[in-house]
Amino acid sequence: MPSNPHFYIILNQVAGTGQAASIWPKIETQLKQKQIHYDLQLSHYAGHTTQLAFQFAKFKYTDQILLIIGGDGTLNQAINGLQNAQRGDIPIAYIPCGSGNDFARGVGISRDPLTALEQILSATMPTAIDLGYYHDTTKNDHGYFVNTVGIGFDANVVSTTNHSNHKRLLNRLHLGSLAYISSLVKVFMHQDAFEVTVTADHQNHYFKRGFLVTTTNHSYFGGGVPIMPSATVDNHQLDLIVIEKLNPFFFCYLFVMMLFGRHTRYQAVHHFEGTNLAIQTKTLEFGQMDGEELGSRTFDIHYSLKSQAFWLKKQA
């Protein structure tokens, strides 16, 4: 660790339905006891973390580390702020306080906030990790992602869950998974198959009955489901998975296999990997990036690989 570390902290108090706000006093106590220097900024609205991280990148002092306390969406915004400032070399640390915390699972960060803080304080140097970058030519939209970009089923589930009347209540009762499961069933009954073309290694692969199309930076999505068990943040490639529309019985069976990471061997599951991938759809489909909605639209997305310095000591 730098001899005189200084953390620039961005706290999203509403992450994890208030978990980040409730854990902050304990984190603050630990920092003060260890005489760690820090500045604190609160993220107040959607996109605010991106602005704060961008400003930090422009005026960073020596030995400063950006520390994010929030969910994967907060982390995504912070990384987009650094990358938009062309400062992927600035180390970023992360204490997960969201509802899914897939990034923490994927890179070996404890999902217990105080243990994650200990990992940060025991790190001695930054580690370079992979990021995904997407550019959608349909809307000239672009951004960086740490987890996944999904089109179709998983994105529809995200949208349905976010707009559920019961989501906030169930989250407060620590039963958020029930809202997600309810959305899974509802979306499966209404999500149609769609045409999708995947480009990998300069070859086009056409699927008439696409159902779930996910590009991932590591193993997990959906709050701990190992969508691509072999994917890691340091293998210098992105992984793309296409699952075709299935009958209800086989879908349920495949979903159970997915929970154990044993779904990739089936004929309806197609896997691609590389540093440059592309996806095209012709119909309006839901999209999501790191759990944030991209809306319902057609997509012409090109993916590439980027790098980000991370202040990380993985769990043993």
PDB file of C-alpha atoms in Angstrom:
ATOM      1  CA  MET A   1       0.000   0.000   0.000  1.00  0.00           C
ATOM      2  CA  PRO A   2       1.271   3.551  -0.620  1.00  0.00           C
ATOM      3  CA  SER A   3       3.085   4.975   2.395  1.00  0.00           C
ATOM      4  CA  ASN A   4       0.477   7.700   2.805  1.00  0.00           C
ATOM      5  CA  PRO A   5      -2.735   6.431   1.162  1.00  0.00           C
ATOM      6  CA  HIS A   6      -5.667   8.744   0.678  1.00  0.00           C
ATOM      7  CA  PHE A   7      -9.083   7.394  -0.274  1.00  0.00           C
ATOM      8  CA  TYR A   8     -11.570   9.462  -2.245  1.00  0.00           C
ATOM      9  CA  ILE A   9     -14.827   7.771  -1.239  1.00  0.00           C
ATOM     10  CA  ILE A  10     -18.065   7.898  -3.199  1.00  0.00           C
ATOM     11  CA  LEU A  11     -20.972   6.546  -1.142  1.00  0.00           C
ATOM     12  CA  ASN A  12     -24.325   5.636  -2.668  1.00  0.00           C
ATOM     13  CA  GLN A  13     -26.527   5.633   0.424  1.00  0.00           C
ATOM     14  CA  VAL A  14     -29.537   4.028  -1.247  1.00  0.00           C
ATOM     15  CA  ALA A  15     -27.615   1.010  -2.606  1.00  0.00           C
ATOM     16  CA  GLY A  16     -28.915  -2.316  -1.357  1.00  0.00           C
ATOM     17  CA  THR A  17     -32.091  -0.616  -0.120  1.00  0.00           C
ATOM     18  CA  GLY A  18     -30.103   1.408   2.385  1.00  0.00           C
ATOM     19  CA  GLN A  19     -27.438  -1.164   3.273  1.00  0.00           C
ATOM     20  CA  ALA A  20     -24.634   1.172   2.192  1.00  0.00           C
ATOM     21  CA  ALA A  21     -25.908   3.965   4.447  1.00  0.00           C
ATOM     22  CA  SER A  22     -26.243   1.651   7.447  1.00  0.00           C
ATOM     23  CA  ILE A  23     -22.737   0.171   7.070  1.00  0.00           C
ATOM     24  CA  TRP A  24     -20.943   3.493   6.528  1.00  0.00           C
ATOM     25  CA  PRO A  25     -20.594   4.409  10.265  1.00  0.00           C
ATOM     26  CA  LYS A  26     -18.783   1.103  10.873  1.00  0.00           C
ATOM     27  CA  ILE A  27     -16.485   1.667   7.892  1.00  0.00           C
ATOM     28  CA  GLU A  28     -15.821   5.222   9.047  1.00  0.00           C
ATOM     29  CA  THR A  29     -14.886   3.959  12.512  1.00  0.00           C
ATOM     30  CA  GLN A  30     -12.397   1.493  11.031  1.00  0.00           C
ATOM     31  CA  LEU A  31     -10.802   4.169   8.845  1.00  0.00           C
ATOM     32  CA  LYS A  32     -10.397   6.549  11.768  1.00  0.00           C
ATOM     33  CA  GLN A  33      -9.000   3.860  14.063  1.00  0.00           C
ATOM     34  CA  LYS A  34      -6.400   2.962  11.446  1.00  0.00           C
ATOM     35  CA  GLN A  35      -5.703   6.659  10.772  1.00  0.00           C
ATOM     36  CA  ILE A  36      -6.541   6.310   7.085  1.00  0.00           C
ATOM     37  CA  HIS A  37      -6.964   9.625   5.268  1.00  0.00           C
ATOM     38  CA  TYR A  38     -10.110  10.002   3.185  1.00  0.00           C
ATOM     39  CA  ASP A  39     -12.555  12.435   1.603  1.00  0.00           C
ATOM     40  CA  LEU A  40     -16.236  11.544   1.363  1.00  0.00           C
ATOM     41  CA  GLN A  41     -18.663  12.414  -1.417  1.00  0.00           C
ATOM     42  CA  LEU A  42     -22.304  11.312  -1.523  1.00  0.00           C
ATOM     43  CA  SER A  43     -23.954  10.219  -4.762  1.00  0.00           C
ATOM     44  CA  HIS A  44     -27.371  11.880  -4.861  1.00  0.00           C
ATOM     45  CA  TYR A  45     -28.925  10.927  -8.202  1.00  0.00           C
ATOM     46  CA  ALA A  46     -28.580   8.670 -11.239  1.00  0.00           C
ATOM     47  CA  GLY A  47     -25.369   9.500 -13.072  1.00  0.00           C
ATOM     48  CA  HIS A  48     -23.929  11.539 -10.191  1.00  0.00           C
ATOM     49  CA  THR A  49     -21.248   8.932  -9.444  1.00  0.00           C
ATOM     50  CA  THR A  50     -20.032   9.163 -13.045  1.00  0.00           C
ATOM     51  CA  GLN A  51     -19.675  12.938 -12.701  1.00  0.00           C
ATOM     52  CA  LEU A  52     -17.869  12.674  -9.354  1.00  0.00           C
ATOM     53  CA  ALA A  53     -15.449  10.035 -10.659  1.00  0.00           C
ATOM     54  CA  PHE A  54     -14.753  12.069 -13.794  1.00  0.00           C
ATOM     55  CA  GLN A  55     -13.993  15.178 -11.735  1.00  0.00           C
ATOM     56  CA  PHE A  56     -11.803  13.148  -9.385  1.00  0.00           C
ATOM     57  CA  ALA A  57      -9.846  11.782 -12.354  1.00  0.00           C
ATOM     58  CA  LYS A  58      -9.128  15.305 -13.575  1.00  0.00           C
ATOM     59  CA  PHE A  59      -7.830  16.586 -10.224  1.00  0.00           C
ATOM     60  CA  LYS A  60      -6.416  13.462  -8.545  1.00  0.00           C
ATOM     61  CA  TYR A  61      -3.470  13.822  -6.205  1.00  0.00           C
ATOM     62  CA  THR A  62      -0.586  11.348  -5.858  1.00  0.00           C
ATOM     63  CA  ASP A  63      -1.425   8.146  -3.952  1.00  0.00           C
ATOM     64  CA  GLN A  64      -5.178   8.782  -4.028  1.00  0.00           C
ATOM     65  CA  ILE A  65      -7.392   5.740  -4.507  1.00  0.00           C
ATOM     66  CA  LEU A  66     -11.042   5.938  -5.571  1.00  0.00           C
ATOM     67  CA  LEU A  67     -13.194   3.873  -3.183  1.00  0.00           C
ATOM     68  CA  ILE A  68     -16.768   3.034  -4.165  1.00  0.00           C
ATOM     69  CA  ILE A  69     -19.334   1.980  -1.550  1.00  0.00           C
ATOM     70  CA  GLY A  70     -22.531   0.836  -3.233  1.00  0.00           C
ATOM     71  CA  GLY A  71     -23.849  -1.715  -5.684  1.00  0.00           C
ATOM     72  CA  ASP A  72     -22.614  -2.885  -9.068  1.00  0.00           C
ATOM     73  CA  GLY A  73     -24.520  -0.040 -10.719  1.00  0.00           C
ATOM     74  CA  THR A  74     -22.582   2.490  -8.633  1.00  0.00           C
ATOM     75  CA  LEU A  75     -19.306   0.782  -9.529  1.00  0.00           C
ATOM     76  CA  ASN A  76     -20.287   0.843 -13.204  1.00  0.00           C
ATOM     77  CA  GLN A  77     -20.886   4.596 -13.067  1.00  0.00           C
ATOM     78  CA  ALA A  78     -17.550   5.218 -11.336  1.00  0.00           C
ATOM     79  CA  ILE A  79     -15.607   3.203 -13.880  1.00  0.00           C
ATOM     80  CA  ASN A  80     -17.362   5.002 -16.731  1.00  0.00           C
ATOM     81  CA  GLY A  81     -16.293   8.288 -15.135  1.00  0.00           C
ATOM     82  CA  LEU A  82     -12.638   7.205 -14.958  1.00  0.00           C
ATOM     83  CA  GLN A  83     -12.625   5.706 -18.443  1.00  0.00           C
ATOM     84  CA  ASN A  84     -14.341   8.749 -19.973  1.00  0.00           C
ATOM     85  CA  ALA A  85     -11.531  10.821 -18.472  1.00  0.00           C
ATOM     86  CA  GLN A  86      -9.060   8.359 -20.037  1.00  0.00           C
ATOM     87  CA  ARG A  87      -7.724   7.505 -16.581  1.00  0.00           C
ATOM     88  CA  GLY A  88      -8.118   3.749 -16.373  1.00  0.00           C
ATOM     89  CA  ASP A  89      -4.752   3.793 -14.609  1.00  0.00           C
ATOM     90  CA  ILE A  90      -6.287   5.295 -11.443  1.00  0.00           C
ATOM     91  CA  PRO A  91      -6.804   2.498  -8.885  1.00  0.00           C
ATOM     92  CA  ILE A  92     -10.397   1.888  -7.873  1.00  0.00           C
ATOM     93  CA  ALA A  93     -11.468  -0.067  -4.783  1.00  0.00           C
ATOM     94  CA  TYR A  94     -14.933  -1.442  -4.093  1.00  0.00           C
ATOM     95  CA  ILE A  95     -17.016  -2.320  -1.039  1.00  0.00           C
ATOM     96  CA  PRO A  96     -20.135  -4.150  -2.311  1.00  0.00           C
ATOM     97  CA  CYS A  97     -23.419  -3.084  -0.715  1.00  0.00           C
ATOM     98  CA  GLY A  98     -25.884  -3.848  -3.494  1.00  0.00           C
ATOM     99  CA  SER A  99     -28.557  -6.482  -3.968  1.00  0.00           C
ATOM    100  CA  GLY A 100     -26.753  -8.684  -6.509  1.00  0.00           C
ATOM    101  CA  ASN A 101     -23.021  -8.074  -5.969  1.00  0.00           C
ATOM    102  CA  ASP A 102     -22.042 -10.197  -8.971  1.00  0.00           C
ATOM    103  CA  PHE A 103     -18.798  -8.312  -9.514  1.00  0.00           C
ATOM    104  CA  ALA A 104     -17.623  -9.145  -5.999  1.00  0.00           C
ATOM    105  CA  ARG A 105     -18.319 -12.815  -6.672  1.00  0.00           C
ATOM    106  CA  GLY A 106     -16.519 -12.659  -9.984  1.00  0.00           C
ATOM    107  CA  VAL A 107     -13.288 -11.124  -8.696  1.00  0.00           C
ATOM    108  CA  GLY A 108     -13.039 -12.559  -5.183  1.00  0.00           C
ATOM    109  CA  ILE A 109     -14.143  -9.592  -3.071  1.00  0.00           C
ATOM    110  CA  SER A 110     -15.932 -10.490   0.154  1.00  0.00           C
ATOM    111  CA  ARG A 111     -19.629  -9.606   0.137  1.00  0.00           C
ATOM    112  CA  ASP A 112     -19.283  -8.658   3.798  1.00  0.00           C
ATOM    113  CA  PRO A 113     -18.496  -4.913   3.686  1.00  0.00           C
ATOM    114  CA  LEU A 114     -16.102  -4.873   6.651  1.00  0.00           C
ATOM    115  CA  THR A 115     -14.182  -7.884   5.346  1.00  0.00           C
ATOM    116  CA  ALA A 116     -14.023  -6.194   1.928  1.00  0.00           C
ATOM    117  CA  LEU A 117     -12.549  -3.133   3.656  1.00  0.00           C
ATOM    118  CA  GLU A 118      -9.845  -5.314   5.202  1.00  0.00           C
ATOM    119  CA  GLN A 119      -9.024  -6.690   1.748  1.00  0.00           C
ATOM    120  CA  ILE A 120      -8.627  -3.140   0.476  1.00  0.00           C
ATOM    121  CA  LEU A 121      -6.425  -2.044   3.362  1.00  0.00           C
ATOM    122  CA  SER A 122      -4.209  -5.121   3.021  1.00  0.00           C
ATOM    123  CA  ALA A 123      -3.621  -4.617  -0.724  1.00  0.00           C
ATOM    124  CA  THR A 124      -0.181  -3.268  -1.622  1.00  0.00           C
ATOM    125  CA  MET A 125      -0.465  -2.532  -5.333  1.00  0.00           C
ATOM    126  CA  PRO A 126      -3.122  -2.226  -8.040  1.00  0.00           C
ATOM    127  CA  THR A 127      -4.116  -5.108 -10.287  1.00  0.00           C
ATOM    128  CA  ALA A 128      -5.202  -4.672 -13.908  1.00  0.00           C
ATOM    129  CA  ILE A 129      -8.591  -6.227 -14.654  1.00  0.00           C
ATOM    130  CA  ASP A 130     -10.556  -6.551 -17.881  1.00  0.00           C
ATOM    131  CA  LEU A 131     -13.511  -4.326 -18.699  1.00  0.00           C
ATOM    132  CA  GLY A 132     -16.007  -4.645 -21.478  1.00  0.00           C
ATOM    133  CA  TYR A 133     -16.708  -1.721 -23.803  1.00  0.00           C
ATOM    134  CA  TYR A 134     -19.788  -1.567 -26.012  1.00  0.00           C
ATOM    135  CA  HIS A 135     -20.786   0.716 -28.872  1.00  0.00           C
ATOM    136  CA  ASP A 136     -24.328   0.472 -30.199  1.00  0.00           C
ATOM    137  CA  THR A 137     -24.372   1.996 -33.672  1.00  0.00           C
ATOM    138  CA  THR A 138     -28.187   2.026 -33.741  1.00  0.00           C
ATOM    139  CA  LYS A 139     -28.350   4.862 -31.194  1.00  0.00           C
ATOM    140  CA  ASN A 140     -24.654   5.816 -31.143  1.00  0.00           C
ATOM    141  CA  ASP A 141     -24.671   4.708 -27.520  1.00  0.00           C
ATOM    142  CA  HIS A 142     -21.536   3.490 -25.754  1.00  0.00           C
ATOM    143  CA  GLY A 143     -20.198   2.622 -22.319  1.00  0.00           C
ATOM    144  CA  TYR A 144     -18.061   0.366 -20.147  1.00  0.00           C
ATOM    145  CA  PHE A 145     -19.303  -2.609 -18.150  1.00  0.00           C
ATOM    146  CA  VAL A 146     -17.851  -4.716 -15.346  1.00  0.00           C
ATOM    147  CA  ASN A 147     -20.385  -7.561 -15.395  1.00  0.00           C
ATOM    148  CA  THR A 148     -22.666  -8.121 -18.368  1.00  0.00           C
ATOM    149  CA  VAL A 149     -24.618  -6.642 -21.220  1.00  0.00           C
ATOM    150  CA  GLY A 150     -27.743  -8.707 -21.787  1.00  0.00           C
ATOM    151  CA  ILE A 151     -30.382  -8.706 -24.524  1.00  0.00           C
ATOM    152  CA  GLY A 152     -33.656 -10.584 -24.317  1.00  0.00           C
ATOM    153  CA  PHE A 153     -34.693 -12.712 -21.365  1.00  0.00           C
ATOM    154  CA  ASP A 154     -32.339 -11.506 -18.622  1.00  0.00           C
ATOM    155  CA  ALA A 155     -32.832  -7.849 -19.564  1.00  0.00           C
ATOM    156  CA  ASN A 156     -36.608  -8.338 -19.606  1.00  0.00           C
ATOM    157  CA  VAL A 157     -36.373  -9.848 -16.110  1.00  0.00           C
ATOM    158  CA  VAL A 158     -34.375  -6.824 -14.912  1.00  0.00           C
ATOM    159  CA  SER A 159     -36.983  -4.443 -16.338  1.00  0.00           C
ATOM    160  CA  THR A 160     -39.931  -6.415 -14.960  1.00  0.00           C
ATOM    161  CA  THR A 161     -38.343  -6.687 -11.506  1.00  0.00           C
ATOM    162  CA  ASN A 162     -37.431  -2.998 -11.375  1.00  0.00           C
ATOM    163  CA  HIS A 163     -40.992  -2.000 -12.186  1.00  0.00           C
ATOM    164  CA  SER A 164     -42.598  -4.520  -9.839  1.00  0.00           C
ATOM    165  CA  ASN A 165     -44.925  -2.990  -7.249  1.00  0.00           C
ATOM    166  CA  HIS A 166     -43.575  -5.408  -4.643  1.00  0.00           C
ATOM    167  CA  LYS A 167     -39.821  -5.029  -5.221  1.00  0.00           C
ATOM    168  CA  ARG A 168     -39.110  -2.342  -2.613  1.00  0.00           C
ATOM    169  CA  LEU A 169     -41.191  -4.072   0.074  1.00  0.00           C
ATOM    170  CA  LEU A 170     -39.567  -7.454  -0.560  1.00  0.00           C
ATOM    171  CA  ASN A 171     -36.086  -5.899  -0.545  1.00  0.00           C
ATOM    172  CA  ARG A 172     -36.741  -4.304   2.835  1.00  0.00           C
ATOM    173  CA  LEU A 173     -37.828  -7.702   4.131  1.00  0.00           C
ATOM    174  CA  HIS A 174     -34.636  -9.200   2.620  1.00  0.00           C
ATOM    175  CA  LEU A 175     -36.827 -11.241   0.266  1.00  0.00           C
ATOM    176  CA  GLY A 176     -35.742  -9.565  -2.953  1.00  0.00           C
ATOM    177  CA  SER A 177     -35.084 -12.940  -4.567  1.00  0.00           C
ATOM    178  CA  LEU A 178     -38.850 -13.597  -4.508  1.00  0.00           C
ATOM    179  CA  ALA A 179     -39.442 -10.582  -6.750  1.00  0.00           C
ATOM    180  CA  TYR A 180     -36.742 -11.868  -9.103  1.00  0.00           C
ATOM    181  CA  ILE A 181     -38.203 -15.392  -9.199  1.00  0.00           C
ATOM    182  CA  SER A 182     -41.682 -14.002  -9.821  1.00  0.00           C
ATOM    183  CA  SER A 183     -40.304 -11.978 -12.725  1.00  0.00           C
ATOM    184  CA  LEU A 184     -38.504 -15.037 -14.126  1.00  0.00           C
ATOM    185  CA  VAL A 185     -41.784 -16.925 -14.422  1.00  0.00           C
ATOM    186  CA  LYS A 186     -43.716 -13.964 -15.806  1.00  0.00           C
ATOM    187  CA  VAL A 187     -41.094 -13.090 -18.412  1.00  0.00           C
ATOM    188  CA  PHE A 188     -40.656 -16.672 -19.589  1.00  0.00           C
ATOM    189  CA  MET A 189     -44.364 -16.859 -20.377  1.00  0.00           C
ATOM    190  CA  HIS A 190     -44.277 -13.657 -22.450  1.00  0.00           C
ATOM    191  CA  GLN A 191     -40.760 -13.403 -23.926  1.00  0.00           C
ATOM    192  CA  ASP A 192     -40.811 -14.361 -27.611  1.00  0.00           C
ATOM    193  CA  ALA A 193     -37.908 -15.857 -29.514  1.00  0.00           C
ATOM    194  CA  PHE A 194     -36.039 -13.351 -31.680  1.00  0.00           C
ATOM    195  CA  GLU A 195     -33.535 -13.369 -34.531  1.00  0.00           C
ATOM    196  CA  VAL A 196     -29.974 -12.519 -33.578  1.00  0.00           C
ATOM    197  CA  THR A 197     -26.672 -12.527 -35.453  1.00  0.00           C
ATOM    198  CA  VAL A 198     -23.414 -12.923 -33.529  1.00  0.00           C
ATOM    199  CA  THR A 199     -20.073 -11.986 -35.080  1.00  0.00           C
ATOM    200  CA  ALA A 200     -17.010 -13.673 -33.595  1.00  0.00           C
ATOM    201  CA  ASP A 201     -13.606 -14.268 -35.193  1.00  0.00           C
ATOM    202  CA  HIS A 202     -14.865 -12.444 -38.319  1.00  0.00           C
ATOM    203  CA  GLN A 203     -17.582 -15.078 -38.800  1.00  0.00           C
ATOM    204  CA  ASN A 204     -21.339 -14.514 -38.563  1.00  0.00           C
ATOM    205  CA  HIS A 205     -23.542 -16.930 -36.624  1.00  0.00           C
ATOM    206  CA  TYR A 206     -27.293 -16.606 -37.158  1.00  0.00           C
ATOM    207  CA  PHE A 207     -29.894 -17.788 -34.632  1.00  0.00           C
ATOM    208  CA  LYS A 208     -33.577 -17.732 -35.493  1.00  0.00           C
ATOM    209  CA  ARG A 209     -34.846 -18.450 -31.972  1.00  0.00           C
ATOM    210  CA  GLY A 210     -32.646 -16.377 -29.683  1.00  0.00           C
ATOM    211  CA  PHE A 211     -33.949 -16.021 -26.142  1.00  0.00           C
ATOM    212  CA  LEU A 212     -31.072 -14.951 -23.886  1.00  0.00           C
ATOM    213  CA  VAL A 213     -28.015 -13.192 -25.323  1.00  0.00           C
ATOM    214  CA  THR A 214     -25.448 -12.145 -22.719  1.00  0.00           C
ATOM    215  CA  THR A 215     -21.910 -10.820 -23.056  1.00  0.00           C
ATOM    216  CA  THR A 216     -20.029 -11.231 -19.796  1.00  0.00           C
ATOM    217  CA  ASN A 217     -16.744 -10.140 -18.227  1.00  0.00           C
ATOM    218  CA  HIS A 218     -16.734 -12.875 -15.556  1.00  0.00           C
ATOM    219  CA  SER A 219     -18.700 -15.906 -14.403  1.00  0.00           C
ATOM    220  CA  TYR A 220     -21.793 -14.478 -12.718  1.00  0.00           C
ATOM    221  CA  PHE A 221     -25.022 -12.652 -13.429  1.00  0.00           C
ATOM    222  CA  GLY A 222     -28.472 -12.379 -11.857  1.00  0.00           C
ATOM    223  CA  GLY A 223     -27.244 -12.377  -8.255  1.00  0.00           C
ATOM    224  CA  GLY A 224     -24.872 -15.325  -8.324  1.00  0.00           C
ATOM    225  CA  VAL A 225     -25.890 -17.477 -11.302  1.00  0.00           C
ATOM    226  CA  PRO A 226     -22.724 -18.807 -13.040  1.00  0.00           C
ATOM    227  CA  ILE A 227     -23.751 -17.939 -16.597  1.00  0.00           C
ATOM    228  CA  MET A 228     -20.247 -18.693 -17.945  1.00  0.00           C
ATOM    229  CA  PRO A 229     -18.171 -20.595 -15.349  1.00  0.00           C
ATOM    230  CA  SER A 230     -14.907 -20.299 -17.305  1.00  0.00           C
ATOM    231  CA  ALA A 231     -15.030 -16.494 -17.665  1.00  0.00           C
ATOM    232  CA  THR A 232     -12.608 -14.412 -15.583  1.00  0.00           C
ATOM    233  CA  VAL A 233     -11.632 -10.742 -15.357  1.00  0.00           C
ATOM    234  CA  ASP A 234      -7.996 -11.483 -16.171  1.00  0.00           C
ATOM    235  CA  ASN A 235      -8.210 -13.806 -19.193  1.00  0.00           C
ATOM    236  CA  HIS A 236      -8.134 -10.822 -21.604  1.00  0.00           C
ATOM    237  CA  GLN A 237     -11.275 -11.781 -23.482  1.00  0.00           C
ATOM    238  CA  LEU A 238     -15.046 -11.405 -23.318  1.00  0.00           C
ATOM    239  CA  ASP A 239     -17.478 -14.310 -23.310  1.00  0.00           C
ATOM    240  CA  LEU A 240     -20.805 -14.287 -25.143  1.00  0.00           C
ATOM    241  CA  ILE A 241     -23.559 -16.826 -24.593  1.00  0.00           C
ATOM    242  CA  VAL A 242     -26.708 -17.397 -26.661  1.00  0.00           C
ATOM    243  CA  ILE A 243     -29.505 -19.590 -25.315  1.00  0.00           C
ATOM    244  CA  GLU A 244     -32.282 -20.469 -27.729  1.00  0.00           C
ATOM    245  CA  LYS A 245     -35.988 -20.507 -26.868  1.00  0.00           C
ATOM    246  CA  LEU A 246     -36.955 -23.734 -25.113  1.00  0.00           C
ATOM    247  CA  ASN A 247     -40.134 -25.442 -23.994  1.00  0.00           C
ATOM    248  CA  PRO A 248     -41.039 -24.801 -20.325  1.00  0.00           C
ATOM    249  CA  PHE A 249     -39.883 -28.205 -19.081  1.00  0.00           C
ATOM    250  CA  PHE A 250     -36.425 -28.066 -20.663  1.00  0.00           C
ATOM    251  CA  PHE A 251     -36.025 -24.405 -19.694  1.00  0.00           C
ATOM    252  CA  CYS A 252     -36.603 -25.264 -16.029  1.00  0.00           C
ATOM    253  CA  TYR A 253     -34.161 -28.155 -16.310  1.00  0.00           C
ATOM    254  CA  LEU A 254     -31.546 -25.979 -18.019  1.00  0.00           C
ATOM    255  CA  PHE A 255     -31.993 -23.262 -15.404  1.00  0.00           C
ATOM    256  CA  VAL A 256     -31.284 -25.762 -12.632  1.00  0.00           C
ATOM    257  CA  MET A 257     -28.186 -26.898 -14.526  1.00  0.00           C
ATOM    258  CA  MET A 258     -27.192 -23.235 -14.866  1.00  0.00           C
ATOM    259  CA  LEU A 259     -27.269 -22.802 -11.091  1.00  0.00           C
ATOM    260  CA  PHE A 260     -24.543 -25.447 -10.932  1.00  0.00           C
ATOM    261  CA  GLY A 261     -22.661 -24.122 -13.973  1.00  0.00           C
ATOM    262  CA  ARG A 262     -23.402 -27.250 -16.015  1.00  0.00           C
ATOM    263  CA  HIS A 263     -25.583 -25.783 -18.765  1.00  0.00           C
ATOM    264  CA  THR A 264     -22.973 -25.005 -21.432  1.00  0.00           C
ATOM    265  CA  ARG A 265     -22.849 -28.574 -22.769  1.00  0.00           C
ATOM    266  CA  TYR A 266     -26.413 -28.520 -24.135  1.00  0.00           C
ATOM    267  CA  GLN A 267     -27.254 -27.994 -27.793  1.00  0.00           C
ATOM    268  CA  ALA A 268     -29.429 -24.933 -27.171  1.00  0.00           C
ATOM    269  CA  VAL A 269     -26.505 -23.113 -25.519  1.00  0.00           C
ATOM    270  CA  HIS A 270     -23.885 -21.449 -27.729  1.00  0.00           C
ATOM    271  CA  HIS A 271     -20.634 -19.926 -26.448  1.00  0.00           C
ATOM    272  CA  PHE A 272     -18.303 -17.448 -28.146  1.00  0.00           C
ATOM    273  CA  GLU A 273     -15.206 -15.697 -26.836  1.00  0.00           C
ATOM    274  CA  GLY A 274     -12.783 -13.058 -28.036  1.00  0.00           C
ATOM    275  CA  THR A 275     -11.622  -9.469 -27.721  1.00  0.00           C
ATOM    276  CA  ASN A 276     -13.996  -8.210 -30.433  1.00  0.00           C
ATOM    277  CA  LEU A 277     -17.583  -9.452 -30.657  1.00  0.00           C
ATOM    278  CA  ALA A 278     -20.779  -8.077 -32.186  1.00  0.00           C
ATOM    279  CA  ILE A 279     -24.540  -8.640 -31.916  1.00  0.00           C
ATOM    280  CA  GLN A 280     -27.362  -7.579 -34.218  1.00  0.00           C
ATOM    281  CA  THR A 281     -31.114  -7.865 -33.610  1.00  0.00           C
ATOM    282  CA  LYS A 282     -34.006  -6.901 -35.884  1.00  0.00           C
ATOM    283  CA  THR A 283     -36.851  -6.675 -33.368  1.00  0.00           C
ATOM    284  CA  LEU A 284     -37.424  -4.583 -30.260  1.00  0.00           C
ATOM    285  CA  GLU A 285     -35.827  -6.370 -27.308  1.00  0.00           C
ATOM    286  CA  PHE A 286     -35.014  -5.362 -23.769  1.00  0.00           C
ATOM    287  CA  GLY A 287     -31.384  -4.638 -22.928  1.00  0.00           C
ATOM    288  CA  GLN A 288     -29.443  -4.225 -19.699  1.00  0.00           C
ATOM    289  CA  MET A 289     -25.899  -3.259 -18.733  1.00  0.00           C
ATOM    290  CA  ASP A 290     -24.661  -4.232 -15.268  1.00  0.00           C
ATOM    291  CA  GLY A 291     -28.272  -4.441 -14.125  1.00  0.00           C
ATOM    292  CA  GLU A 292     -29.242  -1.017 -15.477  1.00  0.00           C
ATOM    293  CA  GLU A 293     -31.958  -0.860 -18.128  1.00  0.00           C
ATOM    294  CA  LEU A 294     -31.074   0.071 -21.706  1.00  0.00           C
ATOM    295  CA  GLY A 295     -34.719   0.105 -22.782  1.00  0.00           C
ATOM    296  CA  SER A 296     -36.513  -1.854 -25.495  1.00  0.00           C
ATOM    297  CA  ARG A 297     -35.000  -1.379 -28.960  1.00  0.00           C
ATOM    298  CA  THR A 298     -33.096  -2.993 -31.799  1.00  0.00           C
ATOM    299  CA  PHE A 299     -29.380  -3.483 -31.222  1.00  0.00           C
ATOM    300  CA  ASP A 300     -26.231  -3.350 -33.332  1.00  0.00           C
ATOM    301  CA  ILE A 301     -23.604  -3.663 -30.605  1.00  0.00           C
ATOM    302  CA  HIS A 302     -19.866  -4.017 -31.030  1.00  0.00           C
ATOM    303  CA  TYR A 303     -17.871  -5.187 -28.006  1.00  0.00           C
ATOM    304  CA  SER A 304     -14.190  -4.718 -27.268  1.00  0.00           C
ATOM    305  CA  LEU A 305     -11.862  -5.134 -24.307  1.00  0.00           C
ATOM    306  CA  LYS A 306     -10.455  -2.407 -22.059  1.00  0.00           C
ATOM    307  CA  SER A 307      -8.403  -2.384 -18.845  1.00  0.00           C
ATOM    308  CA  GLN A 308      -8.850  -0.813 -15.410  1.00  0.00           C
ATOM    309  CA  ALA A 309      -6.506  -0.604 -12.415  1.00  0.00           C
ATOM    310  CA  PHE A 310      -8.157  -2.138  -9.353  1.00  0.00           C
ATOM    311  CA  TRP A 311      -7.092  -1.945  -5.713  1.00  0.00           C
ATOM    312  CA  LEU A 312      -7.743  -5.549  -4.844  1.00  0.00           C
ATOM    313  CA  LYS A 313      -6.488  -8.371  -2.701  1.00  0.00           C
ATOM    314  CA  LYS A 314      -8.560 -11.450  -3.462  1.00  0.00           C
ATOM    315  CA  GLN A 315      -9.929 -13.711  -0.769  1.00  0.00           C
ATOM    316  CA  ALA A 316      -7.735 -16.735  -0.082  1.00  0.00           C
TER     317      ALA A 316
END
